[in-house]
Tab-separated table of C-alpha atoms in Angstrom:
chain	number	residue	atom	x	y	z
A	299	MET	CA	129.362	-55.531	303.496
A	300	ILE	CA	126.074	-55.426	305.394
A	301	LEU	CA	126.004	-51.635	305.064
A	302	ALA	CA	126.478	-51.856	301.278
A	303	GLN	CA	123.739	-54.482	301.018
A	304	THR	CA	121.381	-52.308	303.068
A	305	PHE	CA	122.163	-49.331	300.827
A	306	TRP	CA	121.383	-51.272	297.631
A	307	GLU	CA	118.169	-52.626	299.117
A	308	PHE	CA	117.172	-49.096	300.100
A	309	LEU	CA	118.024	-47.760	296.634
A	310	SER	CA	116.209	-50.609	294.910
A	311	GLU	CA	113.131	-50.098	297.057
A	312	ASN	CA	113.026	-46.359	296.296
A	313	ILE	CA	113.530	-46.912	292.584
A	314	SER	CA	110.717	-49.467	292.633
A	315	THR	CA	108.462	-47.049	294.505
A	316	PHE	CA	109.303	-44.259	292.051
A	317	TRP	CA	108.627	-46.548	289.098
A	318	ASN	CA	105.210	-47.500	290.491
A	319	PHE	CA	104.246	-43.804	290.518
A	320	THR	CA	105.280	-43.152	286.911
A	321	GLY	CA	102.928	-43.099	283.964
A	322	PHE	CA	104.858	-45.959	282.353
A	323	ALA	CA	104.015	-48.331	285.193
A	324	ASN	CA	100.341	-47.332	285.286
A	325	CYS	CA	99.777	-47.159	281.539
A	326	GLN	CA	97.025	-49.253	279.962
A	327	TYR	CA	96.341	-49.641	276.265
A	328	GLU	CA	93.143	-47.591	276.735
A	329	ASN	CA	95.288	-44.604	277.780
A	330	LEU	CA	97.293	-44.896	274.577
A	331	ILE	CA	94.104	-44.962	272.499
A	332	MET	CA	92.793	-41.786	274.114
A	333	LEU	CA	96.176	-40.057	273.834
A	334	ALA	CA	96.111	-40.846	270.104
A	335	VAL	CA	92.568	-39.432	269.854
A	336	GLY	CA	93.707	-36.259	271.641
A	337	CYS	CA	96.613	-35.849	269.212
A	338	PHE	CA	94.195	-36.399	266.312
A	339	PHE	CA	91.905	-33.622	267.595
A	340	VAL	CA	94.842	-31.234	267.867
A	341	TRP	CA	95.971	-32.223	264.361
A	342	LEU	CA	92.486	-31.563	262.954
A	343	ALA	CA	92.456	-28.149	264.599
A	344	ILE	CA	95.920	-27.033	263.503
A	345	LYS	CA	96.393	-28.708	260.120
A	346	LYS	CA	92.785	-28.808	258.885
A	347	ASN	CA	91.572	-25.681	260.716
A	348	PHE	CA	88.504	-27.537	262.033
A	349	GLU	CA	87.246	-25.178	264.745
A	350	PRO	CA	90.613	-24.733	266.483
A	351	LEU	CA	89.088	-22.700	269.328
A	352	LEU	CA	87.193	-25.843	270.325
A	353	LEU	CA	89.399	-28.727	269.281
A	354	VAL	CA	92.758	-27.467	270.571
A	355	PRO	CA	91.532	-27.145	274.216
A	356	ILE	CA	89.525	-30.387	273.995
A	357	GLY	CA	92.330	-32.323	272.300
A	358	PHE	CA	94.972	-31.137	274.751
A	359	GLY	CA	92.539	-31.778	277.605
A	360	MET	CA	92.362	-35.391	276.421
A	361	LEU	CA	96.130	-35.606	276.733
A	362	ILE	CA	96.017	-34.188	280.254
A	363	GLY	CA	93.168	-36.466	281.300
A	364	ASN	CA	94.818	-39.625	279.996
A	365	ILE	CA	98.345	-39.355	281.364
A	366	PRO	CA	98.448	-42.523	283.520
A	367	PHE	CA	98.894	-42.058	287.253
A	368	GLN	CA	98.424	-43.972	290.477
A	369	PRO	CA	94.998	-43.320	292.060
A	370	GLY	CA	94.934	-41.292	295.247
A	371	MET	CA	97.460	-38.636	294.175
A	372	GLU	CA	94.713	-35.967	293.940
A	373	ILE	CA	95.617	-35.002	290.397
A	374	GLY	CA	92.885	-36.717	288.346
A	375	ILE	CA	89.807	-34.838	287.197
A	376	TYR	CA	87.541	-37.237	289.097
A	377	GLU	CA	89.541	-37.103	292.349
A	378	PRO	CA	87.890	-34.732	294.871
A	379	GLY	CA	90.132	-31.849	295.855
A	380	SER	CA	92.342	-31.938	292.772
A	381	VAL	CA	92.802	-28.758	290.743
A	382	LEU	CA	91.237	-30.365	287.665
A	383	ASN	CA	88.277	-31.548	289.715
A	384	ILE	CA	87.693	-28.018	291.018
A	385	LEU	CA	87.818	-26.608	287.472
A	386	TYR	CA	85.502	-29.399	286.316
A	387	ASN	CA	82.850	-28.182	288.755
A	388	GLY	CA	81.967	-25.569	286.145
A	389	VAL	CA	80.922	-28.404	283.850
A	390	GLU	CA	79.353	-30.668	286.488
A	391	LYS	CA	77.352	-27.894	288.134
A	392	GLY	CA	76.473	-26.296	284.809
A	393	TRP	CA	77.792	-22.771	285.320
A	394	TYR	CA	80.178	-22.611	282.349
A	395	PRO	CA	77.373	-22.905	279.733
A	396	PRO	CA	75.358	-19.830	280.893
A	397	LEU	CA	78.559	-17.768	280.810
A	398	ILE	CA	79.195	-18.978	277.252
A	399	PHE	CA	75.625	-17.973	276.363
A	400	LEU	CA	76.238	-14.524	277.820
A	401	GLY	CA	79.182	-14.157	275.458
A	402	ILE	CA	77.198	-15.512	272.499
A	403	GLY	CA	74.451	-12.982	273.146
A	404	ALA	CA	76.969	-10.149	273.372
A	405	MET	CA	78.580	-11.038	270.026
A	406	THR	CA	75.443	-11.968	268.064
A	407	ASP	CA	73.557	-9.636	265.754
A	408	PHE	CA	69.939	-10.777	265.513
A	409	SER	CA	69.165	-8.363	262.659
A	410	ALA	CA	68.880	-11.121	260.040
A	411	LEU	CA	66.193	-12.821	262.124
A	412	LEU	CA	64.344	-9.599	262.947
A	413	ALA	CA	64.370	-8.561	259.296
A	414	ASN	CA	62.751	-11.859	258.252
A	415	PRO	CA	60.986	-13.396	261.289
A	416	LYS	CA	59.662	-16.385	259.324
A	417	LEU	CA	63.225	-17.731	259.368
A	418	MET	CA	62.519	-18.561	263.021
A	419	ILE	CA	60.439	-21.478	261.730
A	420	ILE	CA	63.514	-22.990	260.077
A	421	GLY	CA	65.426	-22.824	263.360
A	422	ALA	CA	62.476	-24.450	265.112
A	423	CYS	CA	62.203	-27.252	262.532
A	424	ALA	CA	65.892	-28.075	262.961
A	425	GLN	CA	65.115	-29.013	266.555
A	426	PHE	CA	63.322	-32.102	265.215
A	427	GLY	CA	66.787	-33.631	265.433
A	428	ILE	CA	66.604	-33.412	269.212
A	429	PHE	CA	63.130	-34.856	269.631
A	430	GLY	CA	63.556	-37.409	266.842
A	431	ALA	CA	66.720	-38.745	268.460
A	432	TYR	CA	64.975	-38.742	271.851
A	433	MET	CA	62.190	-40.976	270.544
A	434	LEU	CA	64.718	-43.240	268.818
A	435	ALA	CA	66.766	-43.569	272.019
A	436	LEU	CA	63.644	-44.555	273.953
A	437	LEU	CA	62.692	-47.107	271.304
A	438	ILE	CA	66.033	-48.878	271.580
A	439	GLY	CA	65.832	-49.104	275.354
A	440	MET	CA	67.586	-46.079	276.865
A	441	ASP	CA	66.138	-44.645	280.043
A	442	PRO	CA	64.407	-41.239	279.596
A	443	LEU	CA	67.131	-39.195	281.327
A	444	SER	CA	69.964	-40.697	279.264
A	445	ALA	CA	67.863	-40.395	276.106
A	446	GLY	CA	67.412	-36.685	276.780
A	447	CYS	CA	71.170	-36.223	277.203
A	448	VAL	CA	71.948	-37.946	273.907
A	449	ALA	CA	69.134	-36.229	271.998
A	450	ILE	CA	70.337	-32.725	272.854
A	451	ILE	CA	73.451	-33.381	270.751
A	452	GLY	CA	71.172	-32.826	267.740
A	453	GLY	CA	71.028	-29.134	268.567
A	454	ALA	CA	74.729	-28.816	267.649
A	455	ASP	CA	75.260	-26.658	270.714
A	456	GLY	CA	78.027	-27.766	273.076
A	457	PRO	CA	77.123	-25.515	276.049
A	458	THR	CA	73.443	-26.508	275.845
A	459	ALA	CA	74.375	-30.199	275.681
A	460	ILE	CA	76.642	-29.823	278.720
A	461	PHE	CA	74.061	-27.867	280.729
A	462	THR	CA	71.278	-30.363	279.968
A	463	THR	CA	73.429	-33.421	280.703
A	464	SER	CA	74.712	-31.924	283.963
A	465	LYS	CA	71.101	-31.769	285.154
A	466	LEU	CA	69.799	-35.067	283.770
A	467	ASN	CA	72.679	-37.566	283.953
A	468	PRO	CA	76.134	-36.181	284.879
A	469	ALA	CA	77.718	-39.610	284.328
A	470	LEU	CA	77.364	-39.049	280.565
A	471	LEU	CA	78.948	-35.576	280.554
A	472	GLY	CA	82.263	-36.523	278.965
A	473	ALA	CA	80.784	-38.580	276.126
A	474	VAL	CA	77.958	-36.128	275.358
A	475	ALA	CA	80.206	-33.046	275.459
A	476	VAL	CA	82.920	-34.519	273.247
A	477	SER	CA	80.301	-35.868	270.850
A	478	ALA	CA	78.527	-32.496	270.584
A	479	TYR	CA	81.733	-30.518	270.028
A	480	SER	CA	83.096	-33.108	267.601
A	481	TYR	CA	80.063	-32.901	265.342
A	482	MET	CA	80.098	-29.098	265.572
A	483	ALA	CA	83.695	-29.098	264.386
A	484	LEU	CA	82.897	-31.566	261.603
A	485	ILE	CA	80.032	-29.498	260.169
A	486	PRO	CA	82.081	-28.758	256.992
A	487	LEU	CA	82.216	-32.514	256.334
A	488	ILE	CA	78.764	-33.621	257.507
A	489	GLN	CA	76.366	-30.957	256.255
A	490	PRO	CA	77.292	-30.301	252.571
A	491	PRO	CA	76.451	-33.861	251.379
A	492	LEU	CA	73.055	-33.630	253.118
A	493	MET	CA	72.395	-30.210	251.595
A	494	ARG	CA	73.127	-31.522	248.106
A	495	LEU	CA	71.101	-34.689	248.688
A	496	PHE	CA	67.876	-32.847	249.526
A	497	THR	CA	68.081	-29.967	247.020
A	498	THR	CA	68.051	-29.599	243.253
A	499	GLU	CA	70.570	-27.499	241.344
A	500	LYS	CA	67.815	-25.016	240.555
A	501	GLU	CA	66.952	-24.630	244.236
A	502	ARG	CA	70.599	-24.072	245.134
A	503	THR	CA	70.759	-21.025	242.859
A	504	ILE	CA	67.701	-19.240	244.286
A	505	LYS	CA	68.604	-15.633	245.025
A	506	MET	CA	66.968	-13.982	247.995
A	507	LYS	CA	66.164	-10.306	248.193
A	508	PRO	CA	68.304	-8.169	250.531
A	509	ALA	CA	66.827	-8.011	254.012
A	510	ARG	CA	65.260	-4.802	255.270
A	511	VAL	CA	67.167	-2.533	257.620
A	512	VAL	CA	66.356	-3.223	261.270
A	513	SER	CA	66.029	-0.194	263.539
A	514	GLN	CA	67.989	0.223	266.747
A	515	ASN	CA	64.768	0.279	268.770
A	516	GLU	CA	63.836	-3.148	267.388
A	517	LYS	CA	67.238	-4.495	268.381
A	518	ILE	CA	66.829	-3.176	271.935
A	519	ILE	CA	63.275	-4.429	272.360
A	520	PHE	CA	64.045	-7.903	270.985
A	521	PRO	CA	66.079	-9.320	273.924
A	522	ILE	CA	63.516	-8.054	276.428
A	523	VAL	CA	60.497	-9.440	274.584
A	524	GLY	CA	62.430	-12.574	273.578
A	525	LEU	CA	63.294	-13.330	277.211
A	526	MET	CA	59.714	-13.004	278.393
A	527	LEU	CA	58.204	-14.984	275.528
A	528	THR	CA	60.605	-17.925	275.722
A	529	CYS	CA	60.981	-18.151	279.483
A	530	PHE	CA	57.270	-17.858	280.179
A	531	ILE	CA	56.920	-20.962	277.995
A	532	VAL	CA	59.946	-22.844	279.404
A	533	PRO	CA	61.148	-21.322	282.700
A	534	SER	CA	63.619	-24.215	283.015
A	535	GLY	CA	65.606	-22.681	280.135
A	536	LEU	CA	66.103	-19.443	282.068
A	537	PRO	CA	69.818	-19.906	282.924
A	538	LEU	CA	70.700	-20.189	279.225
A	539	LEU	CA	68.078	-17.938	277.639
A	540	GLY	CA	68.367	-15.294	280.336
A	541	MET	CA	72.112	-14.957	279.838
A	542	LEU	CA	71.772	-15.055	276.043
A	543	PHE	CA	69.281	-12.187	275.920
A	544	PHE	CA	71.111	-10.243	278.634
A	545	GLY	CA	74.315	-10.419	276.601
A	546	ASN	CA	72.445	-9.229	273.528
A	547	LEU	CA	70.960	-6.288	275.429
A	548	LEU	CA	74.472	-5.305	276.532
A	549	ARG	CA	75.449	-5.275	272.845
A	550	GLU	CA	72.458	-3.382	271.476
A	551	SER	CA	71.680	-0.895	274.246
A	552	GLY	CA	74.483	1.429	273.127
A	553	VAL	CA	75.381	2.369	276.708
A	554	THR	CA	77.151	-0.806	277.881
A	555	THR	CA	79.704	-1.262	275.102
A	556	ARG	CA	82.523	-1.966	277.529
A	557	LEU	CA	80.547	-4.725	279.262
A	558	ALA	CA	79.547	-6.215	275.907
A	559	LYS	CA	83.167	-6.300	274.751
A	560	THR	CA	84.270	-7.963	277.988
A	561	ALA	CA	81.502	-10.559	277.763
A	562	SER	CA	82.109	-11.350	274.096
A	563	ASN	CA	85.908	-11.342	274.172
A	564	ALA	CA	87.941	-11.831	277.342
A	565	MET	CA	85.307	-13.598	279.439
A	566	THR	CA	84.151	-15.905	276.650
A	567	ASP	CA	87.744	-16.797	275.772
A	568	ILE	CA	88.554	-17.671	279.388
A	569	VAL	CA	85.450	-19.803	279.860
A	570	THR	CA	85.976	-21.514	276.480
A	571	ILE	CA	89.514	-22.463	277.500
A	572	LEU	CA	88.387	-23.885	280.851
A	573	LEU	CA	85.354	-25.623	279.351
A	574	GLY	CA	87.260	-27.209	276.474
A	575	LEU	CA	90.199	-28.280	278.617
A	576	THR	CA	88.099	-29.872	281.374
A	577	VAL	CA	85.708	-31.534	278.910
A	578	GLY	CA	88.722	-33.051	277.165
A	579	ALA	CA	90.253	-34.142	280.478
A	580	SER	CA	86.975	-35.804	281.468
A	581	THR	CA	87.567	-38.444	278.781
A	582	GLN	CA	89.605	-40.516	281.226
A	583	ALA	CA	90.123	-43.832	279.452
A	584	ASP	CA	88.725	-46.179	282.107
A	585	LEU	CA	85.443	-44.245	282.168
A	586	PHE	CA	85.231	-43.038	278.562
A	587	LEU	CA	86.104	-46.081	276.459
A	588	THR	CA	82.890	-48.031	276.909
A	589	LYS	CA	80.171	-49.419	274.655
A	590	GLU	CA	77.867	-46.744	276.047
A	591	THR	CA	80.174	-44.006	274.727
A	592	LEU	CA	80.147	-45.498	271.221
A	593	PHE	CA	76.373	-45.742	271.478
A	594	ILE	CA	76.148	-42.056	272.415
A	595	PHE	CA	78.369	-41.049	269.502
A	596	ALA	CA	76.236	-43.062	267.069
A	597	LEU	CA	72.923	-41.649	268.322
A	598	GLY	CA	74.423	-38.160	268.482
A	599	PHE	CA	75.410	-38.429	264.840
A	600	ILE	CA	71.884	-39.536	263.910
A	601	ALA	CA	70.440	-36.595	265.875
A	602	PHE	CA	72.742	-34.182	264.068
A	603	VAL	CA	71.839	-35.614	260.650
A	604	ILE	CA	68.102	-35.401	261.422
A	605	ALA	CA	68.467	-31.782	262.574
A	606	SER	CA	70.429	-30.684	259.507
A	607	SER	CA	68.098	-32.526	257.131
A	608	ALA	CA	64.950	-31.208	258.833
A	609	GLY	CA	66.183	-27.644	258.421
A	610	VAL	CA	66.727	-28.059	254.674
A	611	LEU	CA	63.471	-29.958	254.109
A	612	SER	CA	61.455	-27.395	256.096
A	613	VAL	CA	62.516	-24.683	253.628
A	614	LYS	CA	61.432	-26.842	250.687
A	615	ILE	CA	57.999	-27.296	252.284
A	616	PHE	CA	57.853	-23.597	253.153
A	617	ASN	CA	58.585	-22.672	249.528
A	618	ILE	CA	55.456	-24.507	248.352
A	619	PHE	CA	53.361	-21.773	249.954
A	620	LEU	CA	55.554	-18.800	249.021
A	621	PRO	CA	54.973	-16.828	245.805
A	622	LYS	CA	57.620	-16.681	243.107
A	623	GLY	CA	60.214	-14.051	243.923
A	624	LYS	CA	59.900	-14.600	247.670
A	625	LYS	CA	61.122	-18.167	247.844
A	626	ILE	CA	63.902	-19.100	250.267
A	627	ASN	CA	67.081	-20.841	249.179
A	628	PRO	CA	66.901	-24.237	250.956
A	629	LEU	CA	70.672	-24.211	251.408
A	630	ILE	CA	70.169	-21.926	254.397
A	631	GLY	CA	68.075	-24.620	256.095
A	632	ASN	CA	71.160	-26.390	257.439
A	633	ALA	CA	71.904	-23.268	259.474
A	634	GLY	CA	68.896	-23.988	261.679
A	635	VAL	CA	71.215	-25.924	263.981
A	636	SER	CA	72.798	-23.941	266.772
A	637	ALA	CA	76.365	-23.706	265.501
A	638	VAL	CA	76.965	-19.977	265.036
A	639	PRO	CA	78.371	-18.925	262.617
A	640	MET	CA	79.818	-22.224	261.322
A	641	ALA	CA	76.600	-23.540	259.800
A	642	ALA	CA	75.788	-20.178	258.167
A	643	ARG	CA	79.228	-20.097	256.548
A	644	ILE	CA	78.611	-23.567	255.101
A	645	SER	CA	75.314	-22.350	253.596
A	646	ASN	CA	77.176	-19.528	251.881
A	647	THR	CA	80.076	-21.731	250.746
A	648	VAL	CA	77.861	-24.385	249.153
A	649	GLY	CA	75.662	-21.732	247.549
A	650	GLN	CA	78.636	-20.046	245.905
A	651	GLU	CA	79.768	-23.361	244.437
A	652	TYR	CA	76.702	-23.188	242.169
A	653	ASP	CA	76.493	-19.399	241.768
A	654	PRO	CA	79.526	-17.337	242.844
A	655	SER	CA	77.400	-14.177	242.883
A	656	ASN	CA	74.880	-15.614	245.358
A	657	TYR	CA	75.695	-14.453	248.887
A	658	LEU	CA	73.674	-16.401	251.443
A	659	LEU	CA	75.625	-15.668	254.614
A	660	MET	CA	73.428	-12.913	256.044
A	661	HIS	CA	70.250	-14.798	255.117
A	662	ALA	CA	71.607	-17.966	256.740
A	663	MET	CA	72.364	-16.070	259.942
A	664	GLY	CA	68.605	-15.757	260.510
A	665	PRO	CA	67.887	-19.457	261.050
A	666	ASN	CA	71.335	-19.851	262.624
A	667	VAL	CA	70.641	-17.466	265.512
A	668	ALA	CA	67.098	-18.858	265.692
A	669	GLY	CA	68.724	-22.252	266.225
A	670	VAL	CA	70.580	-20.915	269.260
A	671	ILE	CA	67.288	-19.874	270.815
A	672	GLY	CA	65.558	-23.043	269.618
A	673	SER	CA	68.123	-25.417	271.113
A	674	ALA	CA	67.936	-23.627	274.476
A	675	VAL	CA	64.130	-23.814	274.391
A	676	ALA	CA	64.326	-27.526	273.481
A	677	ALA	CA	66.698	-28.067	276.410
A	678	GLY	CA	64.224	-26.262	278.655
A	679	VAL	CA	61.431	-28.566	277.478
A	680	LEU	CA	63.521	-31.664	278.220
A	681	LEU	CA	64.476	-30.351	281.643
A	682	ALA	CA	60.870	-29.464	282.443
A	683	PHE	CA	59.662	-32.987	281.655
A	684	LEU	CA	62.660	-34.990	282.836
A	685	GLY	CA	64.575	-32.846	285.327
């Protein structure tokens, strides 16, 4: 009798211990909210085709990061020594973003920008979103470092936002990264209404002349000169700009094709998977679901709207000084944000709604690639003053 009682006590104690280690016992309503958000991201990616290469890893990462567990098991992304924590070092220490920039450089053709260098101005004007949001964040009481982290969302460049935040205020990494990638993925919903708001139907049907052919020598010289010009101005942007221009030189040199293919395909895919998954996992409910996170999302949205609007409006101002026949279609102004080639595709899509024979994609790629450089330069400026 005593033996049977001891056995049942032992069994009950072990079942109780097992139960305390399960996700059911440790689950809070915040976990359920974040799991639902993760499922929503995956749904957007698969069913709506909203940037699946970004949202599938981030959405599934949210599921991984919000499975409830008992602290101290060394499985959480914020627990030192855990596998997820080790992978997250690439985000915290800022070495995933330069590798992404290497891949971007290796897959990007800067011909559209070289053929029409004045499009660089549009990419530069779009960065008003960053500095406008920075000033707004300061006005409403944010400290300068946090304001810089939130403002960089306006560049619509996830890797740049992660790199900048990892240097200025790592505590905001999860919120800033998810915010930046979310608005990048939602470009098809956010930008078209702004483009229509600030343009007339006549402006939307402006046809631009085909760009001139860019020589191979120009393409080779560009990353070398571009590196020196930008990094002499903002040396703090060297990790991003250096890798971007190096990747582009691999592409254009004609003698490193194999390296360029590796950088733009296999390596970029691997880093994108790790970056997206760990960024998603960093949205651990107890740290992510705060008023500060909602504040960051709101300011990030404002920064993105300012950037997109500034790009379109800068073309309208530019056109005042351009002779008839050389005017720029303001629909390509939205592409001044650093979301390649998503924003350029939106320029083309909206343009063809009003004139199916008007192909704006290659023209829009000019300010789009300029936006990549511009956002990295803007990040360098913030790091120089705040880092």
